Tab-separated table of C-alpha atoms in Angstrom:
chain	number	residue	atom	x	y	z
A	19	MET	CA	100.428	143.606	136.146
A	20	GLY	CA	99.851	140.517	133.732
A	21	LEU	CA	98.385	137.235	134.913
A	22	THR	CA	101.884	135.378	134.420
A	23	SER	CA	104.169	138.268	135.489
A	24	GLN	CA	106.514	137.753	138.127
A	25	SER	CA	105.552	140.814	139.907
A	26	LEU	CA	101.975	139.770	140.242
A	27	GLU	CA	102.991	136.345	141.758
A	28	ILE	CA	105.564	138.121	144.280
A	29	THR	CA	102.813	140.568	145.281
A	30	VAL	CA	100.210	137.822	145.979
A	31	ILE	CA	102.619	135.664	147.981
A	32	VAL	CA	103.719	138.609	150.132
A	33	LEU	CA	100.221	139.475	150.705
A	34	ALA	CA	99.508	135.786	151.873
A	35	LEU	CA	102.300	135.873	154.139
A	36	ALA	CA	100.960	139.186	155.694
A	37	CYS	CA	97.490	137.693	156.248
A	38	VAL	CA	99.050	134.882	157.902
A	39	ALA	CA	101.130	137.004	160.028
A	40	ALA	CA	98.179	139.315	160.982
A	41	THR	CA	95.967	136.295	161.798
A	42	VAL	CA	98.709	135.087	164.172
A	43	TRP	CA	99.170	138.233	165.977
A	44	ALA	CA	95.515	139.206	166.342
A	45	TRP	CA	94.362	135.712	167.273
A	46	PRO	CA	94.381	136.182	171.168
A	47	ARG	CA	92.269	139.192	170.736
A	48	LEU	CA	89.907	137.395	168.336
A	49	ALA	CA	89.607	134.324	170.775
A	50	ARG	CA	87.287	136.353	173.015
A	51	ASP	CA	83.559	135.720	173.570
A	52	GLY	CA	81.238	137.711	171.610
A	53	VAL	CA	79.830	138.284	168.253
A	54	ARG	CA	82.493	140.656	166.843
A	55	PRO	CA	85.271	138.271	167.819
A	56	VAL	CA	83.636	135.380	166.030
A	57	LEU	CA	83.006	137.411	162.956
A	58	GLY	CA	86.598	138.495	163.314
A	59	ARG	CA	87.824	134.845	163.430
A	60	LEU	CA	85.781	133.871	160.367
A	61	GLY	CA	87.153	136.866	158.464
A	62	ALA	CA	90.788	136.110	159.142
A	63	ILE	CA	90.143	132.538	158.274
A	64	VAL	CA	88.643	133.427	155.037
A	65	ALA	CA	91.140	136.051	154.261
A	66	THR	CA	94.250	133.859	154.883
A	67	GLN	CA	92.875	130.804	153.010
A	68	LEU	CA	91.836	132.978	150.057
A	69	SER	CA	95.112	134.703	149.741
A	70	ILE	CA	97.126	131.115	150.067
A	71	VAL	CA	94.805	129.637	147.505
A	72	CYS	CA	95.368	132.724	144.907
A	73	ALA	CA	99.323	132.260	145.466
A	74	LEU	CA	99.214	128.517	144.808
A	75	ALA	CA	96.904	129.033	141.642
A	76	LEU	CA	99.277	131.686	140.307
A	77	ALA	CA	102.421	129.510	140.814
A	78	VAL	CA	100.698	126.523	139.332
A	79	ASN	CA	99.394	128.690	136.431
A	80	SER	CA	102.851	130.352	136.051
A	81	SER	CA	104.426	126.840	135.600
A	82	PHE	CA	101.873	125.121	133.237
A	83	GLU	CA	100.606	128.076	131.447
A	84	PHE	CA	96.901	127.175	131.575
A	85	TYR	CA	95.874	130.886	131.146
A	86	GLY	CA	98.329	133.522	129.540
A	87	SER	CA	96.410	136.571	130.460
A	88	TRP	CA	93.448	138.162	132.252
A	89	ASP	CA	91.187	137.934	129.102
A	90	GLU	CA	91.749	134.114	129.090
A	91	LEU	CA	91.063	133.750	132.461
A	92	LEU	CA	87.808	135.689	132.124
A	93	GLY	CA	86.770	133.741	129.027
A	94	ASN	CA	87.395	136.707	126.697
A	95	ASN	CA	89.219	134.535	124.193
A	96	GLU	CA	90.091	135.520	120.595
A	97	GLU	CA	88.218	133.077	118.361
A	98	ALA	CA	89.610	133.890	114.768
A	99	PRO	CA	91.039	130.820	113.082
A	100	ALA	CA	94.853	130.907	112.815
A	101	SER	CA	96.975	131.177	109.578
A	102	VAL	CA	99.881	128.853	108.614
A	103	SER	CA	103.182	130.454	108.102
A	104	GLN	CA	105.046	128.340	105.197
A	105	ASN	CA	108.688	127.863	105.114
A	106	GLY	CA	109.027	130.594	102.584
A	107	GLY	CA	107.453	133.210	104.745
A	108	THR	CA	104.099	133.448	102.954
A	109	TYR	CA	100.552	132.940	104.807
A	110	ALA	CA	98.050	130.556	103.663
A	111	SER	CA	94.817	132.146	104.172
A	112	VAL	CA	92.222	130.004	106.300
A	113	GLY	CA	88.512	130.527	105.886
A	114	ASN	CA	85.895	130.135	108.828
A	115	ILE	CA	84.221	127.127	109.377
A	116	LYS	CA	80.370	127.907	108.922
A	117	GLY	CA	77.802	125.992	110.804
A	118	GLY	CA	74.766	124.311	109.721
A	119	LEU	CA	76.476	121.292	107.973
A	120	ILE	CA	75.965	119.036	110.688
A	121	GLN	CA	72.353	118.498	110.929
A	122	PRO	CA	70.067	115.876	112.947
A	123	ALA	CA	69.679	112.751	110.981
A	124	GLY	CA	65.886	112.322	111.071
A	125	PRO	CA	64.593	111.011	114.445
A	126	GLN	CA	67.953	109.430	115.318
A	127	GLY	CA	69.327	113.126	116.114
A	128	LEU	CA	73.019	113.820	117.094
A	129	ASP	CA	75.227	111.313	118.916
A	130	ARG	CA	76.075	113.320	122.335
A	131	VAL	CA	79.434	112.212	122.333
A	132	THR	CA	80.750	113.295	118.718
A	133	GLY	CA	78.161	115.701	117.740
A	134	LEU	CA	77.731	113.850	114.243
A	135	PRO	CA	74.497	112.276	113.051
A	136	LYS	CA	73.615	108.859	114.317
A	137	GLY	CA	73.130	106.102	111.993
A	138	PRO	CA	74.989	104.007	109.485
A	139	ALA	CA	76.611	107.008	107.541
A	140	SER	CA	75.781	110.721	106.734
A	141	LYS	CA	76.546	113.649	104.759
A	142	VAL	CA	79.472	114.278	107.073
A	143	GLY	CA	80.720	110.899	107.996
A	144	LYS	CA	80.293	108.402	110.775
A	145	VAL	CA	82.330	107.976	114.189
A	146	GLU	CA	83.027	104.223	115.428
A	147	SER	CA	84.075	103.491	118.901
A	148	VAL	CA	86.937	100.989	118.840
A	149	ARG	CA	89.271	98.978	120.862
A	150	ILE	CA	92.765	98.727	119.221
A	151	ILE	CA	94.408	95.514	120.310
A	152	GLY	CA	98.282	95.237	119.845
A	153	ARG	CA	99.484	91.868	118.947
A	154	ARG	CA	103.111	92.671	119.567
A	155	THR	CA	102.795	95.062	122.592
A	156	ARG	CA	99.770	93.443	124.167
A	157	ALA	CA	98.094	96.801	124.931
A	158	ILE	CA	94.587	97.415	124.554
A	159	ASN	CA	93.797	101.452	123.524
A	160	PRO	CA	90.337	102.645	123.101
A	161	GLY	CA	89.676	105.059	120.238
A	162	PHE	CA	87.487	106.620	117.794
A	163	VAL	CA	87.478	106.230	114.150
A	164	TYR	CA	86.107	108.796	111.726
A	165	LEU	CA	84.972	107.546	108.203
A	166	PRO	CA	84.242	110.271	105.817
A	167	PRO	CA	81.118	110.026	103.858
A	168	GLN	CA	83.022	108.869	100.855
A	169	TYR	CA	83.871	105.761	102.643
A	170	PHE	CA	80.432	104.481	102.166
A	171	GLN	CA	79.656	105.848	98.727
A	172	GLN	CA	79.517	103.376	95.559
A	173	GLN	CA	82.344	105.136	93.416
A	174	PHE	CA	84.774	104.795	96.427
A	175	HIS	CA	83.922	101.334	97.426
A	176	ARG	CA	87.304	99.874	96.390
A	177	GLN	CA	89.380	103.053	97.170
A	178	ARG	CA	91.763	103.204	100.196
A	179	PHE	CA	91.728	106.424	102.079
A	180	PRO	CA	94.366	108.392	103.770
A	181	VAL	CA	94.697	108.392	107.577
A	182	MET	CA	95.460	110.783	110.234
A	183	VAL	CA	96.190	109.422	113.740
A	184	VAL	CA	95.103	112.104	116.035
A	185	ILE	CA	96.463	111.788	119.668
A	186	SER	CA	95.032	113.868	122.819
A	187	GLY	CA	97.240	115.231	125.637
A	188	TYR	CA	97.941	113.643	128.795
A	189	PRO	CA	96.036	112.810	131.206
A	190	GLY	CA	93.223	113.926	128.784
A	191	GLY	CA	91.501	111.167	126.581
A	192	ILE	CA	89.767	110.737	123.286
A	193	MET	CA	86.666	112.547	124.656
A	194	ASN	CA	88.415	115.869	124.635
A	195	LEU	CA	89.252	115.361	120.882
A	196	ALA	CA	85.536	114.637	120.112
A	197	GLN	CA	84.120	117.114	122.338
A	198	HIS	CA	86.488	120.064	123.015
A	199	LEU	CA	88.440	120.064	119.891
A	200	GLN	CA	85.568	118.544	117.666
A	201	VAL	CA	88.170	116.884	115.279
A	202	PRO	CA	85.290	114.719	113.550
A	203	GLN	CA	82.795	117.547	113.342
A	204	HIS	CA	85.668	120.067	111.651
A	205	ALA	CA	86.805	117.033	109.301
A	206	GLY	CA	83.271	116.428	108.040
A	207	GLN	CA	82.864	120.107	107.412
A	208	LEU	CA	86.194	120.734	105.746
A	209	ILE	CA	85.504	117.488	103.503
A	210	ALA	CA	81.881	119.082	102.694
A	211	GLN	CA	83.644	122.409	101.803
A	212	GLY	CA	86.248	120.671	99.476
A	213	ARG	CA	89.068	121.919	101.964
A	214	MET	CA	90.085	118.687	102.937
A	215	GLN	CA	90.398	115.408	100.960
A	216	PRO	CA	88.183	112.307	102.275
A	217	THR	CA	90.239	111.024	105.223
A	218	VAL	CA	90.143	108.067	108.019
A	219	ILE	CA	90.915	109.729	111.355
A	220	VAL	CA	91.788	107.421	114.270
A	221	MET	CA	91.715	109.267	117.717
A	222	VAL	CA	93.544	107.728	120.508
A	223	ARG	CA	95.296	108.725	123.787
A	224	PRO	CA	99.052	108.766	124.066
A	225	THR	CA	99.519	106.386	126.759
A	226	ILE	CA	98.963	102.720	126.388
A	227	ALA	CA	99.304	101.712	130.089
A	228	PRO	CA	97.125	104.373	132.093
A	229	PRO	CA	97.536	106.028	134.532
A	230	ARG	CA	101.308	106.008	133.608
A	231	ASP	CA	102.201	108.559	130.832
A	232	THR	CA	104.186	106.499	128.315
A	233	GLU	CA	104.806	109.552	126.038
A	234	CYS	CA	104.957	107.064	122.988
A	235	VAL	CA	108.461	105.732	124.326
A	236	ASP	CA	109.247	101.959	124.034
A	237	VAL	CA	110.331	101.634	127.920
A	238	PRO	CA	112.913	99.117	128.606
A	239	GLY	CA	111.239	96.178	130.255
A	240	GLY	CA	107.868	98.164	130.138
A	241	PRO	CA	105.108	99.118	128.003
A	242	LYS	CA	106.272	99.499	124.197
A	243	ALA	CA	104.379	102.735	123.369
A	244	GLU	CA	106.364	103.579	120.155
A	245	THR	CA	105.845	100.149	118.671
A	246	PHE	CA	102.156	100.185	119.526
A	247	PHE	CA	101.957	103.445	117.377
A	248	THR	CA	104.451	102.469	114.645
A	249	LYS	CA	103.215	98.773	114.205
A	250	ASP	CA	100.196	97.595	116.134
A	251	LEU	CA	97.959	100.470	115.081
A	252	PRO	CA	98.770	100.552	111.452
A	253	ASP	CA	98.404	97.002	111.195
A	254	ALA	CA	95.123	97.240	113.094
A	255	MET	CA	93.584	99.864	110.772
A	256	LYS	CA	95.167	98.246	107.848
A	257	SER	CA	93.333	95.039	108.532
A	258	ALA	CA	89.997	96.320	109.374
A	259	TYR	CA	89.587	99.297	107.299
A	260	ARG	CA	90.103	100.445	103.549
A	261	VAL	CA	93.117	102.721	104.203
A	262	GLY	CA	96.417	103.448	102.374
A	263	HIS	CA	99.298	101.078	102.832
A	264	ASP	CA	101.992	103.537	101.768
A	265	PRO	CA	103.586	105.908	104.445
A	266	SER	CA	102.885	108.929	102.167
A	267	ALA	CA	99.104	108.217	103.205
A	268	TRP	CA	99.672	108.549	106.866
A	269	GLY	CA	100.128	111.370	109.426
A	270	ALA	CA	100.279	111.993	112.914
A	271	PHE	CA	98.516	114.888	114.576
A	272	GLY	CA	98.175	115.799	118.356
A	273	TYR	CA	98.135	118.527	121.055
A	274	SER	CA	100.279	118.817	124.187
A	275	SER	CA	101.587	115.504	124.935
A	276	GLY	CA	100.147	114.184	121.715
A	277	GLY	CA	101.912	116.953	119.783
A	278	SER	CA	105.057	115.781	121.169
A	279	CYS	CA	104.353	112.050	120.473
A	280	SER	CA	103.472	113.076	116.629
A	281	LEU	CA	106.803	114.751	116.174
A	282	GLN	CA	108.654	111.780	117.839
A	283	LEU	CA	106.844	109.397	115.872
A	284	ALA	CA	107.331	111.000	112.468
A	285	MET	CA	110.835	111.892	112.985
A	286	ARG	CA	111.744	108.598	114.462
A	287	ASN	CA	109.717	106.579	111.930
A	288	PRO	CA	109.511	108.453	108.668
A	289	LYS	CA	108.656	105.223	106.830
A	290	VAL	CA	105.607	105.120	108.940
A	291	TYR	CA	104.373	108.681	109.286
A	292	THR	CA	105.482	111.362	106.701
A	293	SER	CA	103.883	114.200	108.482
A	294	ALA	CA	103.323	115.516	111.740
A	295	VAL	CA	101.190	118.197	113.454
A	296	SER	CA	102.212	119.381	116.928
A	297	LEU	CA	100.000	122.094	118.822
A	298	SER	CA	101.947	123.125	121.913
A	299	GLY	CA	104.051	120.133	121.966
A	300	ASP	CA	107.524	119.640	123.601
A	301	TYR	CA	110.723	118.550	121.865
A	302	SER	CA	112.311	116.494	124.034
A	303	ILE	CA	110.992	113.779	126.658
A	304	LYS	CA	112.028	113.907	130.086
A	305	ASP	CA	111.090	111.686	133.330
A	306	ASP	CA	108.544	113.009	135.838
A	307	LEU	CA	106.156	111.710	138.423
A	308	THR	CA	103.787	110.462	135.887
A	309	THR	CA	106.183	108.829	133.656
A	310	GLY	CA	108.547	107.093	135.753
A	311	SER	CA	111.786	106.040	134.182
A	312	LEU	CA	111.158	105.642	130.582
A	313	PHE	CA	114.642	105.292	129.284
A	314	GLY	CA	116.466	103.059	132.221
A	315	ALA	CA	119.511	104.049	134.021
A	316	GLY	CA	123.324	104.398	133.100
A	317	ILE	CA	124.838	105.125	129.643
A	318	GLU	CA	122.280	103.423	127.828
A	319	GLY	CA	119.388	105.093	129.499
A	320	ALA	CA	121.120	108.406	128.643
A	321	LYS	CA	121.615	107.649	125.212
A	322	ARG	CA	117.947	106.631	124.467
A	323	GLN	CA	116.804	109.763	125.929
A	324	ARG	CA	119.063	112.019	124.036
A	325	GLU	CA	117.917	109.956	120.829
A	326	HIS	CA	114.264	111.351	121.843
A	327	ASP	CA	115.679	115.080	121.744
A	328	LEU	CA	114.465	116.275	118.561
A	329	LEU	CA	116.852	119.293	118.507
A	330	TRP	CA	119.751	117.100	119.027
A	331	ARG	CA	118.485	114.733	116.242
A	332	LEU	CA	118.314	117.646	113.876
A	333	LYS	CA	121.812	118.514	114.805
A	334	HIS	CA	123.684	115.349	114.933
A	335	LEU	CA	121.441	112.893	112.523
A	336	PRO	CA	120.218	113.212	108.899
A	337	ALA	CA	117.090	114.971	108.666
A	338	PRO	CA	114.101	112.652	107.930
A	339	GLN	CA	111.991	113.212	104.973
A	340	ILE	CA	108.964	114.545	106.427
A	341	SER	CA	106.836	117.700	106.656
A	342	ALA	CA	105.914	119.247	110.124
A	343	LEU	CA	103.587	121.774	111.303
A	344	VAL	CA	104.319	123.289	114.652
A	345	ALA	CA	102.127	125.631	116.855
A	346	SER	CA	102.749	128.033	119.785
A	347	SER	CA	102.242	131.517	120.944
A	348	ARG	CA	104.700	134.461	121.505
A	349	LYS	CA	103.013	135.173	124.728
A	350	GLY	CA	101.631	132.527	127.030
A	351	GLU	CA	103.292	129.490	125.847
A	352	GLN	CA	106.481	128.230	127.375
A	353	ASP	CA	107.525	126.324	124.512
A	354	TYR	CA	107.846	129.322	122.024
A	355	GLY	CA	111.555	129.496	122.494
A	356	GLU	CA	112.184	125.808	121.712
A	357	THR	CA	109.517	126.087	118.859
A	358	MET	CA	111.643	128.722	117.004
A	359	LYS	CA	114.853	126.679	117.557
A	360	PHE	CA	113.124	123.698	116.048
A	361	ILE	CA	111.933	125.778	112.888
A	362	HIS	CA	115.416	127.217	112.549
A	363	ALA	CA	117.026	123.728	112.988
A	364	ALA	CA	115.083	121.986	110.334
A	365	LYS	CA	116.869	121.224	107.041
A	366	PRO	CA	116.127	119.531	104.027
A	367	PRO	CA	114.556	117.160	102.960
A	368	MET	CA	112.489	118.134	106.097
A	369	THR	CA	110.117	120.830	106.045
A	370	VAL	CA	108.642	122.669	108.813
A	371	ASP	CA	105.755	124.990	108.707
A	372	SER	CA	103.993	126.815	111.667
A	373	ILE	CA	101.404	128.516	113.541
A	374	ILE	CA	102.441	131.226	115.764
A	375	LEU	CA	99.770	133.338	117.649
A	376	PRO	CA	100.274	136.448	119.221
A	377	HIS	CA	99.335	135.331	122.593
A	378	GLY	CA	97.477	132.133	123.738
A	379	SER	CA	98.249	129.600	126.576
A	380	HIS	CA	98.204	125.689	127.001
A	381	GLN	CA	94.570	125.198	126.951
A	382	PHE	CA	91.754	124.137	124.672
A	383	ALA	CA	90.771	127.781	123.650
A	384	THR	CA	94.151	128.309	122.035
A	385	TRP	CA	94.077	124.836	120.233
A	386	ARG	CA	90.329	125.387	119.074
A	387	ARG	CA	92.009	128.355	117.007
A	388	GLU	CA	94.449	126.190	115.371
A	389	VAL	CA	92.615	122.934	114.832
A	390	VAL	CA	91.051	123.732	111.701
A	391	SER	CA	94.224	125.132	110.105
A	392	ALA	CA	96.212	122.124	111.040
A	393	LEU	CA	93.740	119.702	109.708
A	394	GLU	CA	93.681	121.441	106.457
A	395	TRP	CA	97.485	121.647	106.385
A	396	GLN	CA	97.818	117.995	107.039
A	397	SER	CA	95.538	116.920	104.669
A	398	GLN	CA	97.436	118.616	101.897
A	399	GLN	CA	100.485	116.643	102.970
A	400	LEU	CA	98.777	113.206	102.656
A	401	THR	CA	98.567	111.196	99.541
A	402	PHE	CA	95.306	109.925	98.374
A	403	PRO	CA	96.218	106.306	97.758
A	404	GLN	CA	95.845	105.013	94.238
A	405	ASP	CA	96.127	101.480	95.309
A	406	THR	CA	92.312	100.471	94.842
A	407	GLU	CA	91.015	96.937	95.972
A	408	ALA	CA	90.532	95.812	92.349
A	409	PRO	CA	88.543	92.808	91.976
A	410	LYS	CA	90.436	89.804	91.059
A	411	PRO	CA	89.381	86.734	89.174
A	412	PRO	CA	87.744	84.096	91.211
A	413	HIS	CA	89.860	80.946	91.879
A	414	LYS	CA	89.005	78.224	89.672
A	415	PRO	CA	88.757	74.720	90.994
A	416	GLY	CA	92.017	72.758	90.109
A	417	THR	CA	94.141	75.805	89.920
A	418	VAL	CA	96.640	77.213	92.306
A	419	PRO	CA	95.622	80.557	93.692
A	420	PRO	CA	98.320	83.339	93.577
A	421	LYS	CA	100.931	83.341	96.255
A	422	GLY	CA	99.552	84.800	99.400
A	423	GLN	CA	96.005	84.696	98.333
A	424	ALA	CA	93.623	82.160	99.571
A	425	PRO	CA	90.815	80.916	97.405
A	426	GLY	CA	88.092	83.551	96.688
A	427	GLN	CA	90.258	86.179	98.444
A	428	GLY	CA	90.360	89.834	96.828
A	429	GLN	CA	86.985	89.763	95.392
A	430	ALA	CA	84.976	93.007	95.357
A	431	GLN	CA	83.729	94.268	98.719
A	432	GLY	CA	80.094	95.553	99.179
A	433	LYS	CA	79.443	99.272	99.752
A	434	GLY	CA	80.917	100.506	103.169
A	435	ALA	CA	82.319	96.915	103.896
A	436	ALA	CA	85.519	96.344	105.612
A	437	PRO	CA	88.129	93.921	104.152
A	438	SER	CA	87.410	90.205	104.528
A	439	ASN	CA	90.001	90.120	107.247
A	440	ALA	CA	88.358	92.441	109.436
A	441	PRO	CA	87.292	91.223	112.929
A	442	VAL	CA	83.477	90.690	113.238
A	443	SER	CA	81.640	93.335	115.194
A	444	THR	CA	80.892	92.238	118.860
A	445	PRO	CA	77.088	91.220	118.963
A	446	GLY	CA	75.176	93.810	121.061
A	447	ALA	CA	77.526	96.667	120.338
A	448	ALA	CA	75.964	98.421	117.423
A	449	GLU	CA	78.606	101.353	117.533
A	450	ARG	CA	81.935	99.280	118.565
A	451	ARG	CA	84.250	97.387	116.440
A	452	ARG	CA	87.022	95.317	117.794
A	453	VAL	CA	90.058	96.418	115.862
A	454	GLU	CA	92.912	93.713	116.111
A	455	ALA	CA	96.217	93.717	114.404
A	456	GLU	CA	97.470	90.555	112.314
A	457	GLN	CA	99.672	88.285	114.165
A	458	PRO	CA	103.291	89.600	113.383
A	459	ARG	CA	105.453	87.328	111.344
A	460	GLY	CA	108.850	86.147	112.075
């Protein structure tokens, strides 16, 4: 019997009920004095508790699909990288990531959180810990920002870079992106191998009001998560880092709830994100105990919820001009049916590619097989911005500077320097930078 089969679940439930009934029936005999009755009572308690725990564990696993097979439960996972199935049915071959590219940076060694070398920069890039402060939403979201090695090289010192906004699942956080999925490590190796263009990656969690799961939704009278991800976060990154300003340079990427957010953000805001990666994400958003009421009550609430149903949007609204990559498993993932509906419902100018594994459940072992292919795929969708920060002539006394430019603004930045309007690092926090969005106008 398979781990997620209904027959196994029924068998274990029946066994648990039988253990409880046997314990109740035999308890008068086990209540006597002596060694054997005492051992009998202990055995009955252990057997009853173990059977109940197993029944509950199977029920939870069947509901959430943490493990899709006995092999996954026992740790016998397939680790071969997944391939991307393109619209036309062809398959893009994906090579293995080979180790050895991330080495200790002298006596400083490796950062225990990100696995990247410590220090100002390295051959595989640098990760900074930041706080993203939303001027519109008043939200403060912690994050990691990965800067590729080219960000610090002289030939790129005026160049802007494409951006991936990588969103974790809920209730997981950004540490999962760095430690379990190893997003910055894989990105550094792919860039070093020439399989991914130099890209700035900002890693964040999907909620802006923990412990509430805000699902990247603007809640009526509550947290404005969609506004944070589509306005505050891009403004913050553009003010502090040399990143692209055109939507073609921006993509969203996530797993589980983060994958749901990525698709929502791109399909609802194609002028902000032009590509999305969703590993085991959902295609609609529903209220539950962790979200509370996300859409409000009445007709307006029902309308807002319907507009967050991506299959409904594809059927009733014009398709956005974006590219999307969705990942699921034929066996072990509950969203497989919805994923196939989404793929078949997509229409031009939208394109959808996919990673469909033969089996794999809703856990990191599955996403680790997909993450390298997904990073490589999204890099191919992003435009390496051509808008360089070219030096401008200095302002001469007695003349009026160009409109919107203060005297001296726009001069060339030093190697690896942030734009002149980037907030200053907090004293005493060598690896932290406070990222603040510009005050919205109007």
